[in-house]
Short mmCIF file of C-alpha atoms in Angstrom, two decimals:
data_model
loop_
_atom_site.label_atom_id
_atom_site.label_comp_id
_atom_site.label_asym_id
_atom_site.label_seq_id
_atom_site.Cartn_x
_atom_site.Cartn_y
_atom_site.Cartn_z
CA ARG A 912 109.85 -172.56 -33.88
CA TYR A 913 106.24 -171.61 -34.42
CA ARG A 914 105.91 -170.36 -30.85
CA GLY A 915 109.10 -168.29 -31.24
CA ARG A 916 107.84 -166.81 -34.50
CA GLY A 917 104.49 -165.90 -32.91
CA THR A 918 106.22 -164.23 -30.04
CA ASP A 919 108.41 -162.26 -32.42
CA ASP A 920 105.38 -161.22 -34.46
CA ARG A 921 103.52 -160.10 -31.39
CA ASN A 922 106.54 -158.10 -30.19
CA GLY A 923 106.92 -156.54 -33.63
CA TYR A 924 103.25 -155.54 -33.74
CA GLN A 925 103.52 -154.14 -30.21
CA ARG A 926 106.60 -152.12 -31.11
CA GLN A 927 104.93 -150.84 -34.30
CA GLY A 928 101.78 -149.92 -32.34
CA ALA A 929 103.87 -148.11 -29.75
CA ASP A 930 105.73 -146.23 -32.49
CA ASP A 931 102.44 -145.32 -34.21
CA ARG A 932 100.95 -144.08 -30.96
CA ASN A 933 104.04 -142.02 -30.23
CA GLY A 934 103.90 -140.59 -33.74
CA TYR A 935 100.25 -139.67 -33.41
CA GLN A 936 100.90 -138.12 -30.01
CA ARG A 937 103.79 -136.04 -31.36
CA GLN A 938 101.70 -134.92 -34.35
CA ALA A 939 98.76 -134.05 -32.05
CA ALA A 940 101.10 -132.09 -29.78
CA ASP A 941 102.57 -130.28 -32.79
CA ASP A 942 99.09 -129.54 -34.11
CA ARG A 943 97.98 -128.20 -30.74
CA SER A 944 101.11 -126.03 -30.51
CA GLY A 945 100.50 -124.77 -34.03
CA TYR A 946 96.89 -123.92 -33.33
CA ARG A 947 97.85 -122.24 -30.08
CA GLY A 948 100.45 -120.15 -31.86
CA ARG A 949 97.98 -119.26 -34.60
CA ASP A 950 95.34 -118.39 -32.01
CA ALA A 951 97.84 -116.22 -30.16
CA ASP A 952 98.83 -114.47 -33.39
CA ASP A 953 95.19 -113.99 -34.34
CA ARG A 954 94.34 -112.64 -30.94
CA SER A 955 97.33 -110.30 -31.04
CA GLY A 956 96.32 -109.13 -34.50
CA TYR A 957 92.72 -108.56 -33.49
CA ARG A 958 93.81 -106.77 -30.35
CA GLY A 959 95.99 -104.40 -32.37
CA GLN A 960 93.22 -103.86 -34.85
CA ALA A 961 90.71 -103.33 -32.05
CA LYS A 962 93.01 -100.73 -30.49
CA ARG A 963 93.30 -98.82 -33.77
CA ARG A 964 89.61 -98.94 -34.71
CA PRO A 965 88.21 -96.60 -32.06
CA ARG A 966 90.78 -93.94 -32.92
CA SER A 967 90.13 -94.15 -36.65
CA ARG A 968 86.38 -94.25 -36.13
CA GLY A 969 86.55 -91.24 -33.78
CA TYR A 970 88.44 -89.12 -36.29
CA GLY A 971 85.99 -90.09 -38.99
CA ARG A 972 83.00 -89.07 -36.91
CA PHE A 973 84.63 -85.77 -35.93
CA GLY A 974 85.32 -84.96 -39.58
CA SER A 975 81.74 -85.78 -40.50
CA VAL A 976 80.43 -83.51 -37.75
CA LEU A 977 82.63 -80.63 -38.97
CA LEU A 978 81.43 -81.17 -42.53
CA ILE A 979 77.79 -81.12 -41.46
CA LEU A 980 78.34 -77.98 -39.36
CA GLY A 981 80.02 -76.26 -42.30
CA LEU A 982 77.14 -77.11 -44.60
CA LEU A 983 74.63 -75.85 -42.03
CA CYS A 984 76.53 -72.55 -41.72
CA MET A 985 76.50 -72.11 -45.49
CA VAL A 986 72.79 -72.84 -45.68
CA GLY A 987 72.13 -70.45 -42.79
CA ALA A 988 74.15 -67.64 -44.41
CA ALA A 989 72.37 -68.13 -47.73
CA GLY A 990 69.02 -68.07 -45.94
CA PHE A 991 69.95 -64.90 -44.05
CA ILE A 992 70.97 -63.11 -47.25
CA ALA A 993 67.82 -64.25 -49.03
CA TYR A 994 65.67 -63.01 -46.13
CA ASN A 995 67.37 -59.59 -46.12
CA VAL A 996 66.82 -59.23 -49.86
CA TRP A 997 63.18 -60.23 -49.52
CA ASP A 998 62.63 -57.97 -46.50
CA GLY A 999 64.24 -55.01 -48.26
CA ALA A 1000 62.03 -55.50 -51.33
CA ARG A 1001 58.97 -55.78 -49.09
CA ALA A 1002 59.85 -52.54 -47.24
CA GLU A 1003 60.47 -50.68 -50.51
CA LYS A 1004 57.10 -51.79 -51.85
CA ALA A 1005 55.32 -50.78 -48.63
CA SER A 1006 56.94 -47.31 -48.66
CA ALA A 1007 56.02 -46.77 -52.31
CA GLU A 1008 52.36 -47.58 -51.63
CA ILE A 1009 52.25 -45.19 -48.66
CA VAL A 1010 53.92 -42.39 -50.66
CA LYS A 1011 51.16 -42.67 -53.28
CA LYS A 1012 48.52 -42.24 -50.60
CA LEU A 1013 50.41 -39.30 -49.06
CA ASP A 1014 50.69 -37.63 -52.46
CA GLU A 1015 46.94 -37.94 -52.90
CA TYR A 1016 46.34 -36.39 -49.48
CA ILE A 1017 48.93 -33.58 -49.69
CA GLY A 1018 48.50 -32.71 -53.35
CA ASP A 1019 51.59 -30.91 -54.68
CA THR A 1020 54.69 -32.63 -53.25
CA GLU A 1021 57.26 -31.68 -55.91
CA PRO A 1022 60.35 -29.82 -54.63
CA GLU A 1023 60.28 -26.13 -55.48
CA THR A 1024 62.66 -24.32 -57.75
CA GLU A 1025 64.69 -21.44 -56.35
CA GLY A 1026 62.34 -18.76 -57.73
CA LEU A 1027 59.18 -20.33 -56.33
CA GLN A 1028 60.87 -20.92 -53.00
CA GLU A 1029 61.54 -17.19 -52.60
CA GLU A 1030 57.92 -16.29 -53.40
CA ARG A 1031 56.18 -18.58 -50.89
CA GLU A 1032 55.75 -17.90 -47.19
CA THR A 1033 58.21 -19.93 -45.14
CA LEU A 1034 57.16 -22.18 -42.28
CA PRO A 1035 57.74 -20.58 -38.85
CA ARG A 1036 60.90 -21.69 -37.03
CA ASN A 1037 61.57 -22.38 -33.35
CA VAL A 1038 57.89 -22.55 -32.50
CA SER A 1039 57.78 -25.05 -29.66
CA TYR A 1040 54.05 -24.72 -28.93
CA ARG A 1041 52.97 -26.02 -32.34
CA ASP A 1042 52.39 -29.70 -32.93
CA MET A 1043 53.18 -31.37 -36.21
CA HIS A 1044 50.01 -32.38 -38.03
CA THR A 1045 49.59 -36.00 -39.05
CA VAL A 1046 47.56 -38.14 -41.42
CA GLU A 1047 46.57 -41.74 -40.74
CA ILE A 1048 47.32 -44.35 -43.39
CA ASP A 1049 46.73 -48.08 -42.83
CA GLY A 1050 46.53 -47.57 -39.08
CA TYR A 1051 49.75 -45.50 -38.70
CA LEU A 1052 50.25 -41.73 -38.34
CA TYR A 1053 52.59 -39.92 -40.76
CA ILE A 1054 54.04 -36.40 -40.51
CA GLY A 1055 55.10 -36.02 -44.14
CA GLU A 1056 57.53 -37.04 -46.88
CA LEU A 1057 61.32 -36.97 -47.06
CA GLN A 1058 62.75 -36.33 -50.52
CA ILE A 1059 66.35 -36.46 -51.77
CA PRO A 1060 66.14 -35.74 -55.53
CA SER A 1061 69.81 -36.58 -56.26
CA LEU A 1062 69.25 -40.12 -54.92
CA SER A 1063 65.73 -40.46 -56.36
CA LEU A 1064 64.44 -41.05 -52.83
CA LYS A 1065 60.89 -40.22 -51.85
CA LEU A 1066 59.92 -41.72 -48.51
CA PRO A 1067 57.09 -41.43 -45.97
CA VAL A 1068 57.96 -40.57 -42.38
CA MET A 1069 55.96 -41.92 -39.43
CA GLN A 1070 55.21 -39.82 -36.38
CA LYS A 1071 56.67 -42.33 -33.89
CA TRP A 1072 59.30 -45.01 -34.11
CA ASP A 1073 59.67 -48.59 -32.99
CA TYR A 1074 61.17 -51.66 -34.63
CA GLU A 1075 57.88 -52.78 -36.15
CA ARG A 1076 57.24 -49.36 -37.68
CA LEU A 1077 60.78 -49.26 -39.08
CA LYS A 1078 59.93 -52.34 -41.14
CA ILE A 1079 57.38 -50.20 -43.01
CA SER A 1080 58.99 -46.77 -43.41
CA PRO A 1081 61.43 -44.26 -41.90
CA CYS A 1082 60.27 -42.84 -38.58
CA ARG A 1083 60.65 -39.67 -36.54
CA TYR A 1084 63.15 -40.49 -33.78
CA SER A 1085 62.90 -37.19 -31.92
CA GLY A 1086 62.40 -33.46 -32.38
CA SER A 1087 60.22 -31.43 -34.74
CA TYR A 1088 60.53 -29.36 -37.90
CA PHE A 1089 59.00 -26.49 -35.89
CA THR A 1090 61.91 -26.50 -33.42
CA ASP A 1091 64.60 -27.33 -36.03
CA ASP A 1092 65.83 -30.47 -34.30
CA LEU A 1093 64.07 -33.20 -36.26
CA VAL A 1094 65.81 -36.60 -36.22
CA ILE A 1095 64.65 -39.32 -38.63
CA CYS A 1096 65.82 -42.95 -38.53
CA ALA A 1097 65.41 -45.88 -40.92
CA HIS A 1098 66.62 -49.41 -41.46
CA ASN A 1099 69.74 -50.07 -43.53
CA TYR A 1100 67.81 -51.60 -46.43
CA ALA A 1101 69.01 -51.24 -50.01
CA ARG A 1102 66.15 -48.76 -49.95
CA PRO A 1103 65.29 -46.53 -48.17
CA PHE A 1104 68.32 -45.26 -46.20
CA SER A 1105 71.30 -47.29 -47.35
CA PRO A 1106 72.12 -44.82 -50.21
CA ILE A 1107 72.49 -41.86 -47.83
CA LYS A 1108 75.79 -43.21 -46.46
CA GLY A 1109 77.55 -42.10 -49.65
CA ILE A 1110 75.89 -38.69 -49.91
CA SER A 1111 77.98 -35.57 -50.58
CA MET A 1112 77.98 -32.23 -48.79
CA GLY A 1113 75.65 -29.50 -50.04
CA VAL A 1114 73.02 -31.94 -51.38
CA ASP A 1115 69.40 -30.74 -51.40
CA ILE A 1116 66.99 -32.47 -49.04
CA TRP A 1117 63.31 -31.65 -48.77
CA PHE A 1118 60.74 -32.40 -46.12
CA ILE A 1119 57.11 -32.05 -47.24
CA THR A 1120 54.66 -31.79 -44.35
CA VAL A 1121 51.15 -33.25 -44.53
CA ASP A 1122 49.92 -29.63 -44.70
CA GLY A 1123 51.87 -29.16 -47.93
CA ASP A 1124 54.66 -27.01 -46.47
CA LYS A 1125 58.05 -27.61 -48.12
CA ILE A 1126 61.15 -27.27 -45.96
CA HIS A 1127 64.55 -27.16 -47.66
CA TYR A 1128 67.78 -28.45 -46.12
CA ILE A 1129 71.30 -29.10 -47.36
CA THR A 1130 73.71 -31.75 -46.07
CA SER A 1131 76.35 -30.20 -43.80
CA ASN A 1132 78.17 -33.04 -42.06
CA ILE A 1133 78.48 -36.84 -41.85
CA GLN A 1134 79.27 -38.55 -38.55
CA THR A 1135 79.83 -42.11 -37.33
CA ILE A 1136 78.22 -42.61 -33.93
CA GLN A 1137 78.09 -45.52 -31.51
CA PRO A 1138 74.66 -47.15 -31.01
CA THR A 1139 74.63 -46.21 -27.33
CA SER A 1140 75.41 -42.51 -27.97
CA VAL A 1141 71.80 -41.37 -28.01
CA GLU A 1142 72.56 -37.89 -26.65
CA GLU A 1143 75.21 -37.31 -29.30
CA MET A 1144 72.72 -38.31 -31.99
CA VAL A 1145 70.04 -35.79 -30.96
CA GLU A 1146 72.08 -32.92 -29.48
CA ASN A 1147 72.63 -29.52 -31.07
CA ASP A 1148 73.24 -26.05 -29.69
CA LYS A 1149 69.51 -25.53 -29.21
CA ASN A 1150 69.26 -28.23 -26.54
CA SER A 1151 72.84 -28.66 -25.33
CA VAL A 1152 75.07 -26.07 -23.66
CA VAL A 1153 78.23 -28.06 -24.44
CA SER A 1154 77.71 -28.57 -28.18
CA ASN A 1155 78.77 -26.14 -30.90
CA ASN A 1156 76.78 -27.98 -33.54
CA GLN A 1157 73.56 -26.76 -35.04
CA TRP A 1158 71.71 -29.44 -36.96
CA ASP A 1159 68.19 -28.65 -38.08
CA LEU A 1160 67.69 -32.17 -39.47
CA THR A 1161 69.48 -35.47 -38.85
CA LEU A 1162 69.03 -38.67 -40.85
CA PHE A 1163 70.62 -41.81 -39.46
CA THR A 1164 70.84 -45.52 -40.18
CA CYS A 1165 73.08 -48.49 -39.35
CA ASN A 1166 76.45 -48.98 -41.00
CA PRO A 1167 77.20 -52.47 -42.39
CA GLY A 1168 77.51 -54.92 -39.51
CA GLY A 1169 75.27 -52.81 -37.25
CA THR A 1170 78.05 -51.83 -34.83
CA THR A 1171 77.89 -48.08 -35.62
CA ARG A 1172 75.41 -45.52 -36.92
CA CYS A 1173 75.83 -43.18 -39.88
CA ALA A 1174 74.36 -39.74 -39.15
CA ILE A 1175 73.74 -37.22 -41.94
CA ARG A 1176 73.53 -33.70 -40.50
CA CYS A 1177 71.54 -31.10 -42.40
CA THR A 1178 71.05 -27.34 -42.16
CA ARG A 1179 67.79 -25.55 -43.00
CA THR A 1180 68.12 -22.87 -45.66
CA ASP A 1181 64.91 -20.80 -45.43
#
């Protein structure tokens, strides 16, 4: 009996051990399947997220670049406006200082009344052999002063023009007051020449030479001219056989934007 009981016990323990091992194996297999499924899900999730990230990150960077470019444009525009304001104030101050020195050299530079104008001897016209006299101020030669009383403008005029000289004062572009084809140009600052774009017809304009001669003109026409139309700017019936215009004095400056020129045509009265 004891041997039979021992055999039964051993068989029972063996069966229980086999069952336990099978249970552990099934649980381990289930665990491995579960982890594999979780790993697959995680990998799928990360792959999807990884696919979306570059696109989202790219759009974010592009938006940031646009924002930075917009800010830079705003700063640049503000700087450009500030520079123009400063440069205009500098040019106005420079012209005012030169006018004071011209006044001291010339003496009487006030425009004449109608009665005094009739009494004085007028400057000869169409005299091509005479050169315009000049006076040197701060290293530059000037031929006189341009005055427009209705606009409270009193400006020096240099003998020659270039872009550096235009930063200081209006300049003679071509012609002469002796040959009645004088052309004067200036920058489109708030002062000196910006106000002339709104001038009316029949307005008095005076040119005071460095010799003290006072030449009277009135505005006769306003034209808009392309920057490349140099011949159209300087022509009149004295130097062009195809033109019916006769302009003794022309003042011109840039229109806003700089794509065209505003030309004020004037006729001499004496």
